[in-house]
Coordinates of C-alpha atoms and ligand atoms in Angstrom, one line a residue:
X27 CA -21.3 15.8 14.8
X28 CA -21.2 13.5 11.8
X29 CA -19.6 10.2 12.3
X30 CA -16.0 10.4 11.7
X31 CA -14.3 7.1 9.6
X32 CA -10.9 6.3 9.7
X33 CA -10.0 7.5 6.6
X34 CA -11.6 9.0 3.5
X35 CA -11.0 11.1 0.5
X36 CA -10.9 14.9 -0.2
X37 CA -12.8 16.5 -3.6
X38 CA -12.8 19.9 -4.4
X39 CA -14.6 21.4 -6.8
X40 CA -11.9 21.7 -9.4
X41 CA -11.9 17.6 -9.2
X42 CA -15.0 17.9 -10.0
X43 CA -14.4 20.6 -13.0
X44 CA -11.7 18.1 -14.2
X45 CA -13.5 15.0 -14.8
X46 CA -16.4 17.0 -16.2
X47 CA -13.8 18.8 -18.6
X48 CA -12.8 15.1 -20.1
X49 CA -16.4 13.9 -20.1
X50 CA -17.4 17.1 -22.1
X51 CA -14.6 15.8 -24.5
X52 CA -13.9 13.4 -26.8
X53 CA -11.5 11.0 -25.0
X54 CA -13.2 9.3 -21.8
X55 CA -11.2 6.2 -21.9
X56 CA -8.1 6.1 -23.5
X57 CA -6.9 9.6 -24.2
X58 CA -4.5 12.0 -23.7
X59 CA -4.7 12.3 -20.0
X60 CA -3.4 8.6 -18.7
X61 CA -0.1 9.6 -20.2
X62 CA -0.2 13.2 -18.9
X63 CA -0.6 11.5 -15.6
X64 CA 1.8 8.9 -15.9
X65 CA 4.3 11.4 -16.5
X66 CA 3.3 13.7 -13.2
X67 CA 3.5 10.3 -11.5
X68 CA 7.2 10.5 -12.3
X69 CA 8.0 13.7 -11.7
X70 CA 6.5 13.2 -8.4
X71 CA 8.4 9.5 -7.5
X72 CA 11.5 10.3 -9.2
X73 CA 10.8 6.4 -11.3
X74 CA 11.8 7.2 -15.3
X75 CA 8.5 5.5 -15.8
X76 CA 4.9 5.1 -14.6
X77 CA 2.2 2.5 -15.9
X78 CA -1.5 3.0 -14.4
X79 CA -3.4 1.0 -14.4
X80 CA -6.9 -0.2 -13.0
X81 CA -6.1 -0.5 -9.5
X82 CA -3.2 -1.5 -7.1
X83 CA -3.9 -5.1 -6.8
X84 CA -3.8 -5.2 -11.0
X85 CA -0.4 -3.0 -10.2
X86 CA 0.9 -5.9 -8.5
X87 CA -0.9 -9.1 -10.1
X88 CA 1.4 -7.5 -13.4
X89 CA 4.7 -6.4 -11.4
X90 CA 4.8 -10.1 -9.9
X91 CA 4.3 -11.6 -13.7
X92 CA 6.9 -9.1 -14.9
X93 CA 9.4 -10.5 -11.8
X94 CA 8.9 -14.0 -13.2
X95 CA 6.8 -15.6 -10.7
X96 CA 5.2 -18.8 -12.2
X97 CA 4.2 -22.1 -10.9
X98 CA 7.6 -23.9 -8.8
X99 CA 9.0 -20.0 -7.4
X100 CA 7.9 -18.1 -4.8
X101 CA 7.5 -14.7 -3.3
X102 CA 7.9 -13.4 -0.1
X103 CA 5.9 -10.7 1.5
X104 CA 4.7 -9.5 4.8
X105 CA 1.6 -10.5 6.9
X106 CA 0.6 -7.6 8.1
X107 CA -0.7 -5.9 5.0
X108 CA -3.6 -6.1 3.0
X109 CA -4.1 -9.8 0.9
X110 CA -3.6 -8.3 -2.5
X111 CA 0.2 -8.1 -1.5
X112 CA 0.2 -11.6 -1.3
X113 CA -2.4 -12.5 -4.0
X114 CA -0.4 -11.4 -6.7
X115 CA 2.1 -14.0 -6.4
X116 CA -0.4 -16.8 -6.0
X117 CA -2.2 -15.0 -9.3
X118 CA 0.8 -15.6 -11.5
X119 CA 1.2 -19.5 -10.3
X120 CA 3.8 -19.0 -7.5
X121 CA 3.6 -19.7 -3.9
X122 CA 4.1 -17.2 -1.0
X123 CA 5.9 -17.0 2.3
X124 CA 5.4 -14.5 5.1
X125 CA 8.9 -13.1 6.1
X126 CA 7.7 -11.7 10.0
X127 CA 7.6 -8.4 11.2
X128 CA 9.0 -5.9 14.2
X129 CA 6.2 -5.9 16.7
X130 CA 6.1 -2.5 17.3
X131 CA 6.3 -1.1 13.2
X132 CA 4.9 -3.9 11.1
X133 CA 7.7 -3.8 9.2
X134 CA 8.7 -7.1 7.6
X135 CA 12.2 -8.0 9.0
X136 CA 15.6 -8.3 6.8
X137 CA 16.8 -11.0 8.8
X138 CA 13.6 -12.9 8.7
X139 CA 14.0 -12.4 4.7
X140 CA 16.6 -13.5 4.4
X141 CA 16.2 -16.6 6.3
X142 CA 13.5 -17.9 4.0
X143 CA 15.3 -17.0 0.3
X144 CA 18.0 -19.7 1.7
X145 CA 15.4 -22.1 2.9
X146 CA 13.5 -21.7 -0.4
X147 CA 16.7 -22.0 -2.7
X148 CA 17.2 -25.2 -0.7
X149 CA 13.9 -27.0 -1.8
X150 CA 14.2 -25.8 -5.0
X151 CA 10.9 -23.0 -5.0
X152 CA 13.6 -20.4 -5.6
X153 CA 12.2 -17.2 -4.7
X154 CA 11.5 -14.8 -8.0
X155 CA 10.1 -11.7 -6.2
X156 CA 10.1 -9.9 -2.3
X157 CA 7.1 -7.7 -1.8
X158 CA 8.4 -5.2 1.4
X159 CA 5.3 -3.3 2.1
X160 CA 5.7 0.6 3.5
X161 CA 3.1 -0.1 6.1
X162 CA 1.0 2.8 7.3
X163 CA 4.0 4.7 5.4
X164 CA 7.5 4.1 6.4
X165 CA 9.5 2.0 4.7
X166 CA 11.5 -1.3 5.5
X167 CA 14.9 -1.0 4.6
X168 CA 14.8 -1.3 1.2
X169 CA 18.6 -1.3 0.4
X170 CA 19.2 -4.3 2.7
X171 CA 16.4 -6.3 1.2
X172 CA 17.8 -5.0 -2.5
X173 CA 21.2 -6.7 -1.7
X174 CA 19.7 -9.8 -0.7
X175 CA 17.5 -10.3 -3.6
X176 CA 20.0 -9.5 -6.0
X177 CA 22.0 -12.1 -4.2
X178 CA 19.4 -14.7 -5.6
X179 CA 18.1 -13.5 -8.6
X180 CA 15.0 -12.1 -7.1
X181 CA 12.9 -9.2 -8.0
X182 CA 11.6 -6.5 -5.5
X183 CA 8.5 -4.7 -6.2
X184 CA 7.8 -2.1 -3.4
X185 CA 4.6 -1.8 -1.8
X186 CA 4.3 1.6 -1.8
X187 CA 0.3 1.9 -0.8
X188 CA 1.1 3.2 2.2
X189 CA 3.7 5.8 1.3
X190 CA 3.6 7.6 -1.6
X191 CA 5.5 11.1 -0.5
X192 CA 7.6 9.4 2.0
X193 CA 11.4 9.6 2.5
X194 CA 14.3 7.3 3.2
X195 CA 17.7 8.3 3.5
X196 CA 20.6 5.3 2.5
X197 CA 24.4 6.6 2.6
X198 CA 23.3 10.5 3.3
X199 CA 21.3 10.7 0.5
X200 CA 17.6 11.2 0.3
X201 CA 15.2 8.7 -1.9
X202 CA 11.5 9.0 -2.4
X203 CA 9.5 5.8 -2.1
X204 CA 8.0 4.1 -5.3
X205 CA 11.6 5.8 -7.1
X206 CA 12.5 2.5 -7.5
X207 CA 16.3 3.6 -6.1
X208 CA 16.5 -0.1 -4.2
X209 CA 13.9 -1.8 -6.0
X210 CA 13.0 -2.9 -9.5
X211 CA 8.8 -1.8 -9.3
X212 CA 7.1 0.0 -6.9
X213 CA 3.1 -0.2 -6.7
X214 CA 1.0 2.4 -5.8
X215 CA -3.2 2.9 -5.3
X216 CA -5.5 5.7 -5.4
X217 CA -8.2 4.1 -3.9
X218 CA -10.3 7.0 -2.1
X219 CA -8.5 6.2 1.5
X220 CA -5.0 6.5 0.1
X221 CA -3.4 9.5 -0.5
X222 CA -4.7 10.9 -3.4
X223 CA -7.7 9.1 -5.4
X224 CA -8.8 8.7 -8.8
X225 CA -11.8 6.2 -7.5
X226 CA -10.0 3.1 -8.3
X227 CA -6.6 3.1 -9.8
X228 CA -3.4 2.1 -9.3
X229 CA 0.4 2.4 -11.5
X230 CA 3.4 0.8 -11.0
X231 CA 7.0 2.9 -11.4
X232 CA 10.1 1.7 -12.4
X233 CA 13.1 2.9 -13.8
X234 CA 13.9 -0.1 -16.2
X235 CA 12.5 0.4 -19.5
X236 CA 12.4 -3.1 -21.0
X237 CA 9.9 -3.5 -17.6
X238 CA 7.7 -0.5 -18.9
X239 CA 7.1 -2.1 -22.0
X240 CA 6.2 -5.3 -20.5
X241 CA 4.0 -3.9 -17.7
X242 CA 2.0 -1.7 -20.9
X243 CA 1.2 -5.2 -22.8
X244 CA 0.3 -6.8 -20.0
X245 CA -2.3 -4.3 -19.0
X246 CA -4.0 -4.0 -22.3
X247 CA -4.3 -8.4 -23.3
X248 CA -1.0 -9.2 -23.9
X249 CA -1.1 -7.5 -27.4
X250 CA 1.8 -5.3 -29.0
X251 CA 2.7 -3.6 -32.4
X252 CA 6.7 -3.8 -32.2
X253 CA 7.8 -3.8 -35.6
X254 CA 10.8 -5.5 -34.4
X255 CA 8.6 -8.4 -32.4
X256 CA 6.2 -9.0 -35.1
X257 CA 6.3 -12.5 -36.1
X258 CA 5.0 -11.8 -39.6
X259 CA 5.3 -8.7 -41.8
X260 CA 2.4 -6.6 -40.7
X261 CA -0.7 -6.7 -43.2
X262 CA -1.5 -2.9 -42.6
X263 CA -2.0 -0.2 -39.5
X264 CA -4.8 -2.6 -37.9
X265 CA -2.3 -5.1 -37.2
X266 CA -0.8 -6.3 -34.1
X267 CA 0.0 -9.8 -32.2
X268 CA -0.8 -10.9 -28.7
X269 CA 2.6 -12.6 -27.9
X270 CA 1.8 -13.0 -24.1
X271 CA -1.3 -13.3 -21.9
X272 CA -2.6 -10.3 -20.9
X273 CA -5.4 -8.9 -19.2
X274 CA -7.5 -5.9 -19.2
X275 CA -6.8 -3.8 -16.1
X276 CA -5.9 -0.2 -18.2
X277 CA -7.3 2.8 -16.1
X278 CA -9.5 5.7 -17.7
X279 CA -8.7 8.9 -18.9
X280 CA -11.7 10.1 -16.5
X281 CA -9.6 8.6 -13.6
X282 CA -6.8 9.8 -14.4
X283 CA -8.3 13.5 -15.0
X284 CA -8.9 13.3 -11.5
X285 CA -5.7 11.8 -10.7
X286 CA -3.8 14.7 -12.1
X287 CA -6.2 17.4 -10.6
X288 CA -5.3 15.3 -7.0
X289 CA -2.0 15.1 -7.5
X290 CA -1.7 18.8 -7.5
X291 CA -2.8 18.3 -4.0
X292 CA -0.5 15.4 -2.6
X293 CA 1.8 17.9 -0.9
X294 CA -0.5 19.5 0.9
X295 CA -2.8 16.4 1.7
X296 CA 0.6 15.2 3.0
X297 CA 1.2 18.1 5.5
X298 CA -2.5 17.6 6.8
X299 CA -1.4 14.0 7.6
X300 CA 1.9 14.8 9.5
X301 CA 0.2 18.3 11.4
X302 CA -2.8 15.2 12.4
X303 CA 0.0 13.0 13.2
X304 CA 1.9 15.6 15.1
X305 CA -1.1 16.5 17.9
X306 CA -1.8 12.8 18.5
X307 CA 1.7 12.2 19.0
X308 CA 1.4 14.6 21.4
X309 CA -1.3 13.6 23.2
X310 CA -0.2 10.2 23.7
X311 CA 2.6 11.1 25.1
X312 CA 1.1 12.4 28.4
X313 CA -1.3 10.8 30.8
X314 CA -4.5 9.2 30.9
X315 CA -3.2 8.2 27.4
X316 CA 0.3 7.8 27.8
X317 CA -0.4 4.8 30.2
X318 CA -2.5 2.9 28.3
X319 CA -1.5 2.7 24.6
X320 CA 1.3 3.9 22.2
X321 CA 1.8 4.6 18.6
X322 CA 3.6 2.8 16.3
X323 CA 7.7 3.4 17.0
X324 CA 8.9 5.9 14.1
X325 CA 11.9 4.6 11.9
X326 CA 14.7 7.2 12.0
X327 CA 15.7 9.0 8.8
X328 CA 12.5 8.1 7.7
X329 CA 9.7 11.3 6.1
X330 CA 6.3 9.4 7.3
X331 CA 3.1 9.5 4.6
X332 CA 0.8 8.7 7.8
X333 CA -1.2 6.6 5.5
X334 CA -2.1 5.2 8.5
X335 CA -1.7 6.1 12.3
X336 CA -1.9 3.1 14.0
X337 CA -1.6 2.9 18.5
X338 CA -1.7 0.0 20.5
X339 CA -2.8 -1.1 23.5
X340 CA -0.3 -1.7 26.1
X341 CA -0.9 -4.3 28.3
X342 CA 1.8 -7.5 28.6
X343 CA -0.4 -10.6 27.8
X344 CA -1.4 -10.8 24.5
X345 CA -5.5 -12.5 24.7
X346 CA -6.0 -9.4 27.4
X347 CA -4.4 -6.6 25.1
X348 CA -6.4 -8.1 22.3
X349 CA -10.1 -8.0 24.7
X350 CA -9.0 -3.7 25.7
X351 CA -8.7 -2.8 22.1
X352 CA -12.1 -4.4 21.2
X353 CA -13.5 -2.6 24.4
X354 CA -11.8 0.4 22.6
X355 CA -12.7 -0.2 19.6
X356 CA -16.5 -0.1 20.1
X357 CA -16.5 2.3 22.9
X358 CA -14.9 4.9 19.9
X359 CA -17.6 3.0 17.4
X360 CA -20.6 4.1 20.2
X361 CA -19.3 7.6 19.6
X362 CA -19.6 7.6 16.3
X363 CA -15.7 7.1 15.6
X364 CA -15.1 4.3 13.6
X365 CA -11.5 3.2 13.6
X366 CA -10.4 0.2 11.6
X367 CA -7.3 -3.1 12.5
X368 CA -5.2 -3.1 9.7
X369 CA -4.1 -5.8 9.7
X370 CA -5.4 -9.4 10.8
X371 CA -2.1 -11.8 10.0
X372 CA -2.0 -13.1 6.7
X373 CA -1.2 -16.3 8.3
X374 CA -4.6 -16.1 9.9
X375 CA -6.6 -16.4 6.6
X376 CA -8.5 -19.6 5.7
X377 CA -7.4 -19.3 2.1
X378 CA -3.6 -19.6 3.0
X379 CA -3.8 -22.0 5.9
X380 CA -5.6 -24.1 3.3
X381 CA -3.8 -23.3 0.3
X382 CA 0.0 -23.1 1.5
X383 CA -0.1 -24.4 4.9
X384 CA 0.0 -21.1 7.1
X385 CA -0.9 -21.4 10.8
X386 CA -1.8 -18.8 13.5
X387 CA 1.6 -19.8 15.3
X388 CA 3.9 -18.8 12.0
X389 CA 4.7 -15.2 12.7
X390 CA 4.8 -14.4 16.1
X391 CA 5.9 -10.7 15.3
X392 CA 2.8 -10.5 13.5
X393 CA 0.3 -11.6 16.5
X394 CA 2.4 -9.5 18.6
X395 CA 1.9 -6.7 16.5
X396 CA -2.1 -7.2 15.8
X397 CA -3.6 -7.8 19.4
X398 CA -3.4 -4.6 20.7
X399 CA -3.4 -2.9 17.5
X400 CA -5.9 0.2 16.1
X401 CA -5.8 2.6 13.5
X402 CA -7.3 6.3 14.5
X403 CA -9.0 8.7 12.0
X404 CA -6.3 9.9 9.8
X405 CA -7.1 11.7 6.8
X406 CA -6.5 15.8 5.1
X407 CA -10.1 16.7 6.1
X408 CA -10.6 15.5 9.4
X409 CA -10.8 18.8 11.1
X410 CA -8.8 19.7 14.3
X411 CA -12.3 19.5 15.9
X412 CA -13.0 16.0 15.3
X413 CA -9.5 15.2 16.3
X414 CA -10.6 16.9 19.3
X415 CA -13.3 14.8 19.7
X416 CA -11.0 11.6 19.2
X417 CA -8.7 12.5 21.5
X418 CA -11.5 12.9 24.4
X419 CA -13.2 9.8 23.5
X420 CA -9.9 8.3 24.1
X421 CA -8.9 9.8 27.5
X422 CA -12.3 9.0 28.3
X423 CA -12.2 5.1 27.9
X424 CA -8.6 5.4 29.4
X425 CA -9.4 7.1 32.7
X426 CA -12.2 4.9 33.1
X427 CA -9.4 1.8 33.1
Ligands
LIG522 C1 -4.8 -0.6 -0.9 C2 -3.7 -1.5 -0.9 C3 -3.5 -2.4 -2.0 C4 -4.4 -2.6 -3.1 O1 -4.8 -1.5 -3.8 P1 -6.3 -1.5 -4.5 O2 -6.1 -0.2 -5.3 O3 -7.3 -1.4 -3.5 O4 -6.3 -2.7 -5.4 C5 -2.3 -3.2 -1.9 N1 -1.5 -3.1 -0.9 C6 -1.7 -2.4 0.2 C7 -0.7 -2.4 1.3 C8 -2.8 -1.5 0.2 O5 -3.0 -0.8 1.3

């Protein structure tokens, strides 16, 4: 058997037939299908408006500019995610906190949130933006953190990597993540391990229009044709201003012929994940593996996107837990199974212990929440076969404990 990755992409042939459709025609850049996609990304989120762009880290370098982070605020995101959530911030001239996380979700706590916006508003760094990330696809709860960031004038721009096509339910109704419901952006990427690709490629949704128009200069330099901005009559049609400084991070309309061939797709890709999350739920609830590690503990009145299906390895002292899951971890490699961590603590990073004075000691929630941590093959194609083979390699390396 082929080796088996932790997670990759699924192309069919009418993908294929789609990008080959727009290379065959005139637009391959920026045409017709960026804003046919754009507006399937809404229909899909529920947001009133979708800006793609060239991937998610340009998604949120743009959202935390559009939140107002510049040098003396700050942001707060999570340390167990990838760096871009924190990056973007530190992009746009800000600084960045970690708020911790439950130990057994990676989810960023409220109450750790909250403690920082008052610490921050005390040495005047007030904070301009909260980054919750849905990690491996739940959400944190997004109407808490809303409340407290209105509270301060803060922005909140969604993470939604991990979760497009998840659920949340706040006061007995249903939201879908990246709506934007209890946040003022929400990023997503189609980078090939996320739920639906279009190579590279991100968009951020949001439901406030002013936003939309800011995100859309942004992406393409800074530059603009608002008849009602102009600062000077325009000259002719080939005039425009740049009024602020933008960048180039606009996606294809290649990409995004793929993107809307995928999106198709995303319903079904996301009853593959749950059906693969489903039989190894079951099988680590009874023994050999049930004794030696555990998934991730499900938040109720959540709909999961299983971006990710993280276990850990149970075992009480943390530098032990830590040495089984790298026994694990190449004992699945060996086999051809190559599982990932996601994620090492932010705090851990040379840049940011450098940079803004992070420490290994920060966010104990975090450490908690890494050592023992692993993330299985999870993705549409991975057959019930290779899960098979997973599963065995598992109980395998468990019985021999
Ligand atoms: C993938 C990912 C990103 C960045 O997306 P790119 O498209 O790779 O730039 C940001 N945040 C999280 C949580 C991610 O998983």
């Amino acid at each position: 058997m082929s080796n088996i990755p932790y997670g990759k992409q699924w192309i069919d042939e009418d993908d294929i037939s789609a990008v080959v459709e727009c290379l065959r025609g005139d637009w391959i850049t920026q045409g017709p299908a960026i804003e046919q996609y754009e507006q399937a990304l809404c229909e899909k989120t529920g947001a009133k408006y979708a800006v793609a762009v060239s991937s998610g880290t340009a998604a949120l370098h743009l959202a935390a500019i559009a939140s107002g982070v510049m040098p003396g605020t700050s942001a707060i995101t999570s340390p167990i995610t990838f760096v871009a959530s924190a990056n973007c911030a530190l992009y746009a001239g800000g600084t960045v906190r970690f708020a911790d996380v439950d130990s057994d979700t990676g989810l960023m706590r409220v109450d750790e949130i909250e403690g920082i916006l008052t610490e921050q508003a005390r040495r005047g760094k007030p904070v301009k933006l909260i980054v919750p990330v849905d990690f491996a696809g739940q959400m944190c709860d997004l109407p808490a953190i809303k409340k407290l960031a209105e509270a301060q004038g803060a922005k909140v721009v969604e993470d939604a990597a991990h979760s497009f096509g998840a659920t949340y339910n706040c006061g007995g109704q249903v939201f879908k993540s990246a709506s934007c419901a209890h946040s003022d952006m929400a990023i997503l990427s189609f980078h090939p391990v996320k739920h639906i690709t279009t190579g590279e490629g991100g968009a951020v949704t949001t439901n406030d229009s002013k936003l939309a128009q800011t995100l859309r200069e942004l992406r393409t330099h800074g530059i603009h044709r608002d008849p009602a901005r102009l600062t000077r009559p325009a000259e002719g049609p080939w005039y425009y201003e740049q009024g602020a400084l933008g960048f180039h991070y606009r996606i294809t309309d290649m990409q995004c012929a793929l993107g809307l061939s995928q999106l198709r797709k995303l319903d079904a890709f996301l009853s593959r994940r749950r059906e693969i999350a489903a039989r190894y739920d079951e099988a680590f609830s009874r023994e050999p593996l049930s004794r030696v590690l555990k998934p991730l503990r499900k938040v109720e009145g959540l709909a999961h996107a299983y971006h990710l299906y993280v276990v850990q390895v149970s075992e009480p002292d943390l530098a032990q837990r830590s040495e089984r899951r790298k026994e694990l971890f190449r004992h699945l490699r060996d086999r051809g199974i190559f599982c990932q961590v996601h994620y090492i603590p932010l705090t851990w990073q040379p840049y940011y212990q450098n940079n803004l004075g992070t420490s290994e000691l920060d966010c104990p929630g975090a450490n908690e929440y890494y050592a023992g941590a692993l993330s299985l093959p999870m993705y549409p194609k991975l057959s019930e076969a290779e899960q098979v083979t997973v599963i065995e390699a598992i109980a395998q390396w468990a019985s021999n404990r």
